[in-house]
mmCIF file of C-alpha atoms and ligand atoms in Angstrom:
data_model
loop_
_atom_site.group_PDB
_atom_site.id
_atom_site.type_symbol
_atom_site.label_atom_id
_atom_site.label_comp_id
_atom_site.label_asym_id
_atom_site.label_seq_id
_atom_site.Cartn_x
_atom_site.Cartn_y
_atom_site.Cartn_z
ATOM 1 C CA MET A 1 31.734 -80.809 -105.252
ATOM 2 C CA THR A 2 31.606 -79.574 -101.769
ATOM 3 C CA ASP A 3 31.670 -76.133 -102.312
ATOM 4 C CA ALA A 4 29.127 -76.247 -105.002
ATOM 5 C CA PRO A 5 26.600 -73.657 -105.364
ATOM 6 C CA HIS A 6 22.522 -74.531 -103.692
ATOM 7 C CA LEU A 7 19.780 -73.677 -103.974
ATOM 8 C CA ASP A 8 18.027 -71.671 -100.925
ATOM 9 C CA ASN A 9 15.859 -73.973 -98.311
ATOM 10 C CA ASP A 10 18.654 -76.373 -99.721
ATOM 11 C CA TYR A 11 18.963 -78.517 -96.716
ATOM 12 C CA ILE A 12 21.555 -81.699 -95.148
ATOM 13 C CA LEU A 13 21.394 -84.336 -92.844
ATOM 14 C CA LEU A 14 23.984 -84.998 -90.400
ATOM 15 C CA ALA A 15 24.298 -87.980 -88.027
ATOM 16 C CA GLY A 16 26.168 -88.414 -84.854
ATOM 17 C CA ARG A 17 27.556 -91.854 -83.585
ATOM 18 C CA SER A 18 24.836 -92.711 -81.619
ATOM 19 C CA ASN A 19 21.994 -93.690 -84.079
ATOM 20 C CA PRO A 20 24.278 -93.724 -87.744
ATOM 21 C CA THR A 21 21.529 -96.214 -88.772
ATOM 22 C CA LEU A 22 17.919 -94.562 -87.635
ATOM 23 C CA ALA A 23 19.382 -91.405 -89.543
ATOM 24 C CA LYS A 24 20.225 -93.387 -93.054
ATOM 25 C CA GLU A 25 16.819 -95.027 -93.203
ATOM 26 C CA ILE A 26 15.114 -91.204 -92.506
ATOM 27 C CA ALA A 27 17.888 -90.137 -95.309
ATOM 28 C CA LYS A 28 16.264 -93.016 -97.636
ATOM 29 C CA ILE A 29 12.986 -92.064 -97.382
ATOM 30 C CA LEU A 30 13.608 -88.427 -98.085
ATOM 31 C CA LYS A 31 15.973 -89.279 -101.019
ATOM 32 C CA LYS A 32 18.705 -87.529 -99.307
ATOM 33 C CA ASP A 33 22.791 -88.350 -98.465
ATOM 34 C CA VAL A 34 23.267 -88.217 -94.580
ATOM 35 C CA HIS A 35 26.941 -86.920 -93.948
ATOM 36 C CA GLU A 36 28.255 -88.751 -91.139
ATOM 37 C CA PRO A 37 31.495 -85.742 -89.605
ATOM 38 C CA VAL A 38 32.732 -87.634 -86.159
ATOM 39 C CA SER A 39 35.556 -89.433 -84.675
ATOM 40 C CA VAL A 40 37.563 -89.334 -82.200
ATOM 41 C CA PHE A 41 41.478 -87.498 -81.702
ATOM 42 C CA SER A 42 44.208 -90.590 -80.443
ATOM 43 C CA ASP A 43 43.278 -89.058 -76.877
ATOM 44 C CA GLY A 44 39.363 -89.748 -77.050
ATOM 45 C CA GLU A 45 38.846 -86.146 -78.076
ATOM 46 C CA VAL A 46 35.472 -85.708 -80.135
ATOM 47 C CA ARG A 47 36.778 -84.227 -83.812
ATOM 48 C CA VAL A 48 34.179 -83.075 -86.452
ATOM 49 C CA LYS A 49 34.885 -81.632 -90.085
ATOM 50 C CA ILE A 50 31.664 -81.320 -92.342
ATOM 51 C CA GLU A 51 32.583 -81.782 -95.668
ATOM 52 C CA PRO A 52 29.999 -80.442 -97.729
ATOM 53 C CA ASN A 53 29.080 -76.101 -97.634
ATOM 54 C CA LEU A 54 26.423 -75.192 -94.736
ATOM 55 C CA ARG A 55 26.116 -71.846 -95.613
ATOM 56 C CA ARG A 56 22.688 -70.571 -96.078
ATOM 57 C CA ARG A 57 21.672 -74.015 -95.848
ATOM 58 C CA HIS A 58 19.266 -75.753 -93.196
ATOM 59 C CA VAL A 59 20.618 -77.874 -91.425
ATOM 60 C CA TYR A 60 19.107 -81.620 -89.846
ATOM 61 C CA VAL A 61 21.928 -82.348 -86.880
ATOM 62 C CA ILE A 62 19.883 -86.428 -85.918
ATOM 63 C CA GLN A 63 21.707 -87.938 -83.067
ATOM 64 C CA PRO A 64 19.781 -89.006 -79.776
ATOM 65 C CA THR A 65 21.985 -89.275 -76.496
ATOM 66 C CA CYS A 66 21.547 -92.369 -74.892
ATOM 67 C CA PRO A 67 23.355 -94.925 -74.134
ATOM 68 C CA PRO A 68 25.679 -96.153 -73.946
ATOM 69 C CA ASN A 69 27.849 -92.674 -73.916
ATOM 70 C CA VAL A 70 25.445 -90.231 -73.399
ATOM 71 C CA ASN A 71 27.941 -87.711 -72.159
ATOM 72 C CA ASP A 72 29.620 -88.479 -75.282
ATOM 73 C CA TYR A 73 26.673 -88.942 -77.829
ATOM 74 C CA ILE A 74 25.550 -85.320 -76.184
ATOM 75 C CA MET A 75 29.374 -83.301 -77.577
ATOM 76 C CA GLU A 76 28.868 -84.916 -80.314
ATOM 77 C CA LEU A 77 26.035 -83.029 -80.729
ATOM 78 C CA VAL A 78 27.149 -79.645 -80.233
ATOM 79 C CA LEU A 79 29.627 -79.849 -81.468
ATOM 80 C CA MET A 80 28.504 -80.681 -85.242
ATOM 81 C CA ILE A 81 25.647 -77.722 -83.982
ATOM 82 C CA ASP A 82 28.836 -75.387 -83.307
ATOM 83 C CA ALA A 83 30.941 -76.533 -86.757
ATOM 84 C CA ALA A 84 27.723 -75.397 -88.580
ATOM 85 C CA ARG A 85 26.599 -72.656 -86.946
ATOM 86 C CA ARG A 86 30.348 -71.142 -87.670
ATOM 87 C CA ALA A 87 30.606 -72.584 -91.187
ATOM 88 C CA SER A 88 26.930 -69.786 -92.060
ATOM 89 C CA ALA A 89 24.552 -73.163 -91.580
ATOM 90 C CA SER A 90 21.188 -70.649 -91.715
ATOM 91 C CA GLU A 91 19.233 -72.927 -88.921
ATOM 92 C CA ILE A 92 19.896 -75.867 -87.441
ATOM 93 C CA ILE A 93 17.709 -78.834 -86.110
ATOM 94 C CA ALA A 94 18.942 -80.929 -83.176
ATOM 95 C CA ILE A 95 16.928 -84.225 -83.784
ATOM 96 C CA VAL A 96 17.150 -85.900 -80.632
ATOM 97 C CA PRO A 97 14.912 -88.681 -80.986
ATOM 98 C CA TYR A 98 15.561 -89.608 -77.107
ATOM 99 C CA PHE A 99 16.627 -87.040 -74.963
ATOM 100 C CA GLY A 100 19.393 -88.227 -72.390
ATOM 101 C CA TYR A 101 18.843 -86.365 -69.182
ATOM 102 C CA GLY A 102 15.593 -86.291 -69.897
ATOM 103 C CA ARG A 103 13.995 -87.326 -66.701
ATOM 104 C CA GLN A 104 16.048 -85.330 -63.963
ATOM 105 C CA ASP A 105 14.135 -82.594 -64.943
ATOM 106 C CA ARG A 106 12.543 -81.183 -61.566
ATOM 107 C CA LYS A 107 14.414 -80.637 -58.331
ATOM 108 C CA GLU A 108 12.826 -83.492 -57.091
ATOM 109 C CA MET A 109 15.092 -82.996 -53.520
ATOM 110 C CA PRO A 110 17.451 -80.278 -51.861
ATOM 111 C CA ARG A 111 21.287 -79.861 -53.562
ATOM 112 C CA VAL A 112 20.383 -81.572 -57.122
ATOM 113 C CA PRO A 113 20.418 -80.124 -60.849
ATOM 114 C CA ILE A 114 17.914 -79.783 -62.573
ATOM 115 C CA SER A 115 20.219 -80.912 -65.632
ATOM 116 C CA SER A 116 17.787 -81.759 -68.289
ATOM 117 C CA SER A 117 17.351 -77.777 -68.077
ATOM 118 C CA VAL A 118 21.226 -77.971 -68.193
ATOM 119 C CA VAL A 119 21.803 -80.400 -71.953
ATOM 120 C CA ALA A 120 18.428 -77.955 -73.289
ATOM 121 C CA GLY A 121 20.687 -74.623 -72.119
ATOM 122 C CA ILE A 122 24.029 -76.138 -73.642
ATOM 123 C CA ILE A 123 22.384 -76.946 -77.211
ATOM 124 C CA GLU A 124 20.705 -73.968 -78.141
ATOM 125 C CA LYS A 125 23.805 -72.396 -76.638
ATOM 126 C CA ALA A 126 25.548 -74.031 -79.408
ATOM 127 C CA GLY A 127 23.340 -73.063 -81.855
ATOM 128 C CA ALA A 128 20.682 -74.501 -82.328
ATOM 129 C CA ASP A 129 17.631 -73.332 -83.520
ATOM 130 C CA ARG A 130 15.063 -75.836 -82.715
ATOM 131 C CA ILE A 131 14.734 -78.934 -80.712
ATOM 132 C CA VAL A 132 12.657 -81.825 -81.829
ATOM 133 C CA THR A 133 12.256 -84.880 -79.928
ATOM 134 C CA ILE A 134 10.037 -87.903 -79.192
ATOM 135 C CA ASP A 135 8.537 -88.410 -76.165
ATOM 136 C CA ILE A 136 10.311 -86.890 -74.073
ATOM 137 C CA HIS A 137 9.831 -87.191 -70.702
ATOM 138 C CA SER A 138 7.491 -84.612 -69.150
ATOM 139 C CA GLU A 139 6.634 -81.902 -71.984
ATOM 140 C CA GLN A 140 7.591 -79.056 -69.866
ATOM 141 C CA GLN A 141 11.022 -79.357 -70.337
ATOM 142 C CA GLU A 142 10.342 -77.342 -73.778
ATOM 143 C CA GLY A 143 10.174 -74.184 -71.592
ATOM 144 C CA PHE A 144 14.529 -75.273 -71.091
ATOM 145 C CA ILE A 145 14.968 -73.342 -74.070
ATOM 146 C CA HIS A 146 13.651 -69.933 -76.015
ATOM 147 C CA ALA A 147 13.916 -71.616 -79.094
ATOM 148 C CA PRO A 148 11.075 -73.379 -80.387
ATOM 149 C CA TRP A 149 10.897 -77.290 -79.068
ATOM 150 C CA ASP A 150 8.632 -80.071 -81.665
ATOM 151 C CA ASN A 151 8.237 -82.870 -79.330
ATOM 152 C CA LEU A 152 6.690 -85.575 -81.361
ATOM 153 C CA TYR A 153 5.093 -88.761 -80.445
ATOM 154 C CA ALA A 154 6.163 -92.380 -80.947
ATOM 155 C CA SER A 155 2.367 -93.065 -81.413
ATOM 156 C CA TYR A 156 2.438 -92.015 -84.803
ATOM 157 C CA SER A 157 4.447 -95.674 -85.341
ATOM 158 C CA LEU A 158 3.446 -97.153 -82.224
ATOM 159 C CA ILE A 159 -0.119 -97.500 -83.598
ATOM 160 C CA PRO A 160 -0.375 -98.721 -86.865
ATOM 161 C CA ALA A 161 1.582 -101.796 -85.259
ATOM 162 C CA ILE A 162 -0.652 -102.439 -82.228
ATOM 163 C CA ARG A 163 -3.862 -102.307 -84.650
ATOM 164 C CA ALA A 164 -2.720 -104.891 -86.550
ATOM 165 C CA LYS A 165 -2.705 -107.590 -83.951
ATOM 166 C CA LYS A 166 -6.414 -106.598 -83.858
ATOM 167 C CA LEU A 167 -6.689 -107.360 -80.235
ATOM 168 C CA LYS A 168 -10.509 -107.497 -79.028
ATOM 169 C CA ASP A 169 -11.802 -105.602 -75.589
ATOM 170 C CA ILE A 170 -7.585 -103.610 -74.494
ATOM 171 C CA VAL A 171 -7.306 -101.644 -72.204
ATOM 172 C CA VAL A 172 -4.792 -99.200 -71.585
ATOM 173 C CA ALA A 173 -2.582 -99.375 -68.594
ATOM 174 C CA SER A 174 -0.674 -96.836 -67.447
ATOM 175 C CA PRO A 175 2.746 -98.588 -64.756
ATOM 176 C CA ASP A 176 2.806 -94.966 -63.115
ATOM 177 C CA LYS A 177 0.889 -92.576 -62.112
ATOM 178 C CA GLY A 178 3.060 -89.818 -64.577
ATOM 179 C CA GLY A 179 1.880 -91.703 -67.842
ATOM 180 C CA VAL A 180 -2.207 -91.244 -67.392
ATOM 181 C CA LEU A 181 -2.227 -89.179 -70.138
ATOM 182 C CA ARG A 182 -0.331 -91.052 -72.598
ATOM 183 C CA ALA A 183 -2.330 -94.270 -71.729
ATOM 184 C CA THR A 184 -5.650 -91.883 -72.071
ATOM 185 C CA GLY A 185 -4.437 -90.730 -75.428
ATOM 186 C CA TYR A 186 -3.332 -94.736 -76.141
ATOM 187 C CA ALA A 187 -6.635 -95.536 -75.612
ATOM 188 C CA LYS A 188 -8.929 -93.105 -77.375
ATOM 189 C CA LEU A 189 -7.282 -93.768 -80.736
ATOM 190 C CA LEU A 190 -7.470 -97.585 -79.665
ATOM 191 C CA ALA A 191 -10.776 -97.161 -78.647
ATOM 192 C CA ALA A 192 -10.132 -98.700 -76.708
ATOM 193 C CA SER A 193 -12.868 -99.905 -73.111
ATOM 194 C CA GLY A 194 -10.954 -98.769 -71.033
ATOM 195 C CA ILE A 195 -7.717 -97.740 -68.794
ATOM 196 C CA ALA A 196 -6.046 -98.898 -65.392
ATOM 197 C CA ILE A 197 -3.694 -97.364 -63.916
ATOM 198 C CA VAL A 198 -1.200 -98.839 -61.513
ATOM 199 C CA TYR A 199 0.399 -96.642 -58.280
ATOM 200 C CA LYS A 200 4.332 -97.104 -57.387
ATOM 201 C CA GLU A 201 6.551 -96.023 -55.042
ATOM 202 C CA ARG A 202 10.108 -95.388 -55.955
ATOM 203 C CA ASP A 203 12.859 -94.415 -53.195
ATOM 204 C CA ILE A 204 14.498 -90.809 -54.734
ATOM 205 C CA ASN A 205 17.481 -91.552 -52.914
ATOM 206 C CA VAL A 206 18.387 -94.823 -54.650
ATOM 207 C CA ASN A 207 19.863 -94.726 -58.144
ATOM 208 C CA ASP A 208 17.936 -96.703 -60.730
ATOM 209 C CA ALA A 209 15.532 -98.101 -57.106
ATOM 210 C CA LEU A 210 13.338 -100.894 -57.756
ATOM 211 C CA SER A 211 9.620 -99.503 -58.301
ATOM 212 C CA GLN A 212 6.607 -101.498 -56.043
ATOM 213 C CA SER A 213 4.066 -101.708 -58.014
ATOM 214 C CA GLN A 214 1.132 -101.245 -54.930
ATOM 215 C CA THR A 215 -2.390 -101.104 -56.351
ATOM 216 C CA LEU A 216 -4.156 -101.189 -59.925
ATOM 217 C CA ILE A 217 -7.562 -98.187 -60.473
ATOM 218 C CA GLY A 218 -9.228 -99.869 -62.896
ATOM 219 C CA ASP A 219 -10.885 -103.015 -64.247
ATOM 220 C CA VAL A 220 -8.290 -105.207 -66.185
ATOM 221 C CA LYS A 221 -9.849 -108.777 -65.572
ATOM 222 C CA GLY A 222 -9.655 -111.275 -68.526
ATOM 223 C CA LYS A 223 -8.955 -108.009 -70.660
ATOM 224 C CA ASP A 224 -5.940 -107.509 -72.965
ATOM 225 C CA VAL A 225 -3.642 -105.211 -71.186
ATOM 226 C CA LEU A 226 -1.471 -103.264 -73.452
ATOM 227 C CA LEU A 227 0.768 -100.967 -71.116
ATOM 228 C CA VAL A 228 2.154 -98.134 -72.617
ATOM 229 C CA ASP A 229 5.679 -95.812 -71.113
ATOM 230 C CA ASP A 230 7.839 -93.583 -72.727
ATOM 231 C CA LEU A 231 11.415 -95.593 -71.589
ATOM 232 C CA ILE A 232 12.674 -98.720 -70.399
ATOM 233 C CA SER A 233 15.574 -98.846 -68.808
ATOM 234 C CA THR A 234 15.729 -101.209 -65.604
ATOM 235 C CA GLY A 235 12.538 -102.945 -66.580
ATOM 236 C CA GLY A 236 11.594 -102.418 -63.102
ATOM 237 C CA THR A 237 8.612 -100.001 -63.592
ATOM 238 C CA ILE A 238 7.176 -102.186 -66.312
ATOM 239 C CA ILE A 239 7.784 -105.421 -65.346
ATOM 240 C CA ASN A 240 6.260 -104.810 -61.591
ATOM 241 C CA ALA A 241 3.468 -103.068 -63.599
ATOM 242 C CA ALA A 242 2.621 -105.857 -65.737
ATOM 243 C CA ASN A 243 3.393 -108.759 -62.886
ATOM 244 C CA TYR A 244 0.783 -106.723 -60.718
ATOM 245 C CA ILE A 245 -1.747 -106.761 -64.135
ATOM 246 C CA LYS A 246 -1.817 -110.504 -64.562
ATOM 247 C CA LYS A 247 -1.425 -111.678 -61.262
ATOM 248 C CA VAL A 248 -5.143 -109.557 -60.621
ATOM 249 C CA GLY A 249 -6.992 -111.291 -64.140
ATOM 250 C CA ALA A 250 -5.454 -109.992 -67.254
ATOM 251 C CA LYS A 251 -6.029 -112.120 -70.134
ATOM 252 C CA SER A 252 -2.675 -110.574 -71.603
ATOM 253 C CA VAL A 253 0.001 -108.455 -71.237
ATOM 254 C CA ARG A 254 1.437 -106.997 -73.988
ATOM 255 C CA ALA A 255 4.128 -103.500 -73.854
ATOM 256 C CA ALA A 256 4.452 -100.167 -75.705
ATOM 257 C CA VAL A 257 7.544 -98.483 -75.199
ATOM 258 C CA THR A 258 8.775 -95.958 -77.292
ATOM 259 C CA HIS A 259 12.672 -95.387 -76.258
ATOM 260 C CA GLY A 260 14.689 -99.164 -75.467
ATOM 261 C CA LEU A 261 17.178 -98.303 -72.913
ATOM 262 C CA PHE A 262 17.470 -101.819 -71.762
ATOM 263 C CA THR A 263 20.272 -100.785 -68.759
ATOM 264 C CA GLY A 264 21.691 -104.206 -67.413
ATOM 265 C CA PRO A 265 19.512 -107.008 -67.245
ATOM 266 C CA ALA A 266 16.300 -105.414 -68.083
ATOM 267 C CA LEU A 267 15.707 -107.932 -71.566
ATOM 268 C CA LYS A 268 16.286 -110.932 -68.972
ATOM 269 C CA LYS A 269 13.236 -109.516 -67.188
ATOM 270 C CA ILE A 270 11.128 -109.232 -69.911
ATOM 271 C CA GLU A 271 11.670 -112.857 -70.614
ATOM 272 C CA ASP A 272 11.037 -113.975 -67.231
ATOM 273 C CA SER A 273 8.107 -111.919 -66.682
ATOM 274 C CA SER A 274 4.364 -111.918 -67.114
ATOM 275 C CA ILE A 275 4.924 -109.715 -70.803
ATOM 276 C CA GLU A 276 3.756 -111.172 -73.593
ATOM 277 C CA GLU A 277 4.758 -109.015 -76.590
ATOM 278 C CA PHE A 278 7.330 -105.953 -75.268
ATOM 279 C CA ILE A 279 6.510 -103.448 -78.736
ATOM 280 C CA THR A 280 9.528 -100.669 -79.156
ATOM 281 C CA THR A 281 11.246 -98.309 -81.792
ATOM 282 C CA ASN A 282 14.446 -98.123 -82.968
ATOM 283 C CA THR A 283 14.786 -94.289 -81.097
ATOM 284 C CA ILE A 284 18.275 -95.757 -79.723
ATOM 285 C CA THR A 285 20.327 -97.884 -81.329
ATOM 286 C CA LEU A 286 19.345 -101.548 -80.035
ATOM 287 C CA PRO A 287 21.486 -104.409 -79.430
ATOM 288 C CA SER A 288 21.200 -107.747 -81.138
ATOM 289 C CA GLU A 289 19.882 -109.668 -78.156
ATOM 290 C CA VAL A 290 17.290 -106.944 -78.039
ATOM 291 C CA LEU A 291 16.646 -107.073 -81.436
ATOM 292 C CA LYS A 292 17.070 -110.644 -82.447
ATOM 293 C CA HIS A 293 14.602 -111.203 -79.185
ATOM 294 C CA PRO A 294 11.402 -113.584 -79.613
ATOM 295 C CA LYS A 295 9.149 -111.545 -77.020
ATOM 296 C CA VAL A 296 10.326 -108.148 -78.287
ATOM 297 C CA THR A 297 9.330 -106.381 -82.136
ATOM 298 C CA VAL A 298 10.409 -102.423 -82.737
ATOM 299 C CA VAL A 299 9.138 -100.334 -84.751
ATOM 300 C CA SER A 300 10.985 -97.898 -87.395
ATOM 301 C CA ILE A 301 10.512 -94.787 -85.635
ATOM 302 C CA ALA A 302 12.155 -92.583 -89.162
ATOM 303 C CA PRO A 303 9.179 -92.791 -91.378
ATOM 304 C CA LEU A 304 7.145 -90.115 -88.502
ATOM 305 C CA LEU A 305 10.845 -88.042 -88.414
ATOM 306 C CA ALA A 306 11.088 -87.917 -91.792
ATOM 307 C CA GLU A 307 7.779 -86.397 -92.083
ATOM 308 C CA ALA A 308 8.548 -84.178 -89.262
ATOM 309 C CA ILE A 309 11.882 -82.929 -91.252
ATOM 310 C CA ARG A 310 9.840 -82.619 -94.541
ATOM 311 C CA ARG A 311 6.780 -80.233 -92.568
ATOM 312 C CA ILE A 312 9.333 -78.029 -91.129
ATOM 313 C CA GLU A 313 10.787 -77.296 -94.667
ATOM 314 C CA SER A 314 7.579 -77.301 -96.395
ATOM 315 C CA GLY A 315 6.493 -74.777 -93.400
ATOM 316 C CA GLU A 316 3.325 -77.038 -92.751
ATOM 317 C CA SER A 317 1.954 -77.644 -89.561
ATOM 318 C CA LEU A 318 3.689 -80.565 -87.217
ATOM 319 C CA SER A 319 1.063 -81.027 -85.173
ATOM 320 C CA ASN A 320 -2.557 -81.715 -87.064
ATOM 321 C CA ALA A 321 -0.892 -84.928 -88.452
ATOM 322 C CA LEU A 322 1.448 -86.064 -85.307
ATOM 323 C CA PHE A 323 0.040 -85.121 -82.335
ATOM 324 C CA LEU A 324 -1.011 -88.244 -80.611
ATOM 325 C CA ARG A 325 -3.050 -85.931 -78.029
ATOM 326 C CA THR A 326 -6.589 -84.834 -79.483
HETATM 327 C C1 LIG B 401 9.015 -92.785 -65.318
HETATM 328 O O1 LIG B 401 8.635 -92.363 -65.134
HETATM 329 C C2 LIG B 401 9.508 -93.556 -66.504
HETATM 330 O O2 LIG B 401 8.223 -92.601 -67.285
HETATM 331 C C3 LIG B 401 9.606 -94.618 -66.556
HETATM 332 O O3 LIG B 401 9.105 -95.441 -65.744
HETATM 333 C C4 LIG B 401 10.614 -94.982 -65.316
HETATM 334 O O4 LIG B 401 11.751 -94.362 -65.865
HETATM 335 C C5 LIG B 401 11.477 -96.595 -66.021
HETATM 336 O O5 LIG B 401 12.589 -97.224 -65.377
HETATM 337 P P1 LIG B 401 13.136 -98.185 -64.991
HETATM 338 O O6 LIG B 401 12.527 -99.012 -65.980
HETATM 339 O O7 LIG B 401 14.432 -98.491 -64.251
HETATM 340 O O8 LIG B 401 11.986 -98.569 -63.962
#
């Protein structure tokens, strides 16, 4: 029944190969099916064939553009969008929980691209009417396209998990100066006794250069400290900050980090660090050694994305219920 007529405002969920498990979780909450239209030709080219009729339907394409195949996943995303547009979908929403290239969001030295802007432009040009992300590295990126860009906050899912720990006298810390707004938001929501900021220096000429913790603003002595960040890649930033905070007298250090890229030996570094517990989400498909690690707690982001889809469909505000910053 692939071409059966349907009611207006019906919608379809599509998933590529970057995080089909998350897409299925979202679909289960919404009591929908999720279609997986991507395969690969023998020469390595991506093949997309969408089975259901899409005419006048809203189409949600769920695809984080994350490691280990960030470029392939971008290609899958834009080909699914193109297929949906050519099949006369009435609205196409790119749900990109982790937005790859998001850290390359400005020209921080001469003769480098603004890669994130290029990627956003490709997604829009392919036919996306809206992009939805979670904790995009910098929110100004929403201006890279003309279409609406809804950035959601993983705090919707992380805050209840942190509150459940019933930590007393909590201080929320940012591992760098770029994360101060995020730390302030978490501190408000957790009624924390204070915030702290670790200052780091990073050599921008070296890819993934190890971040250096330098100094700390705020009082962490004897406190349960929660470090918050948008992502962990090599682990350099968060681990340097955690070890420094512990060294200057914190009682305990935990980390809540939205996107778990875990490149290289990041997991081993967490294991050997002062971080007592590492709380993250499933925006990215996490390898089993991360999922099973005793220091790691994974909180699902599916309820947040399902609620966002429900609200987009019903025309309700996203900001009223889903925003971190008040
Ligand atoms: C930096 O601005 C980001 O918010 C992260 O702190 C950083 O990108 C994490 O990278 P890594 O884990 O490699 O230090």
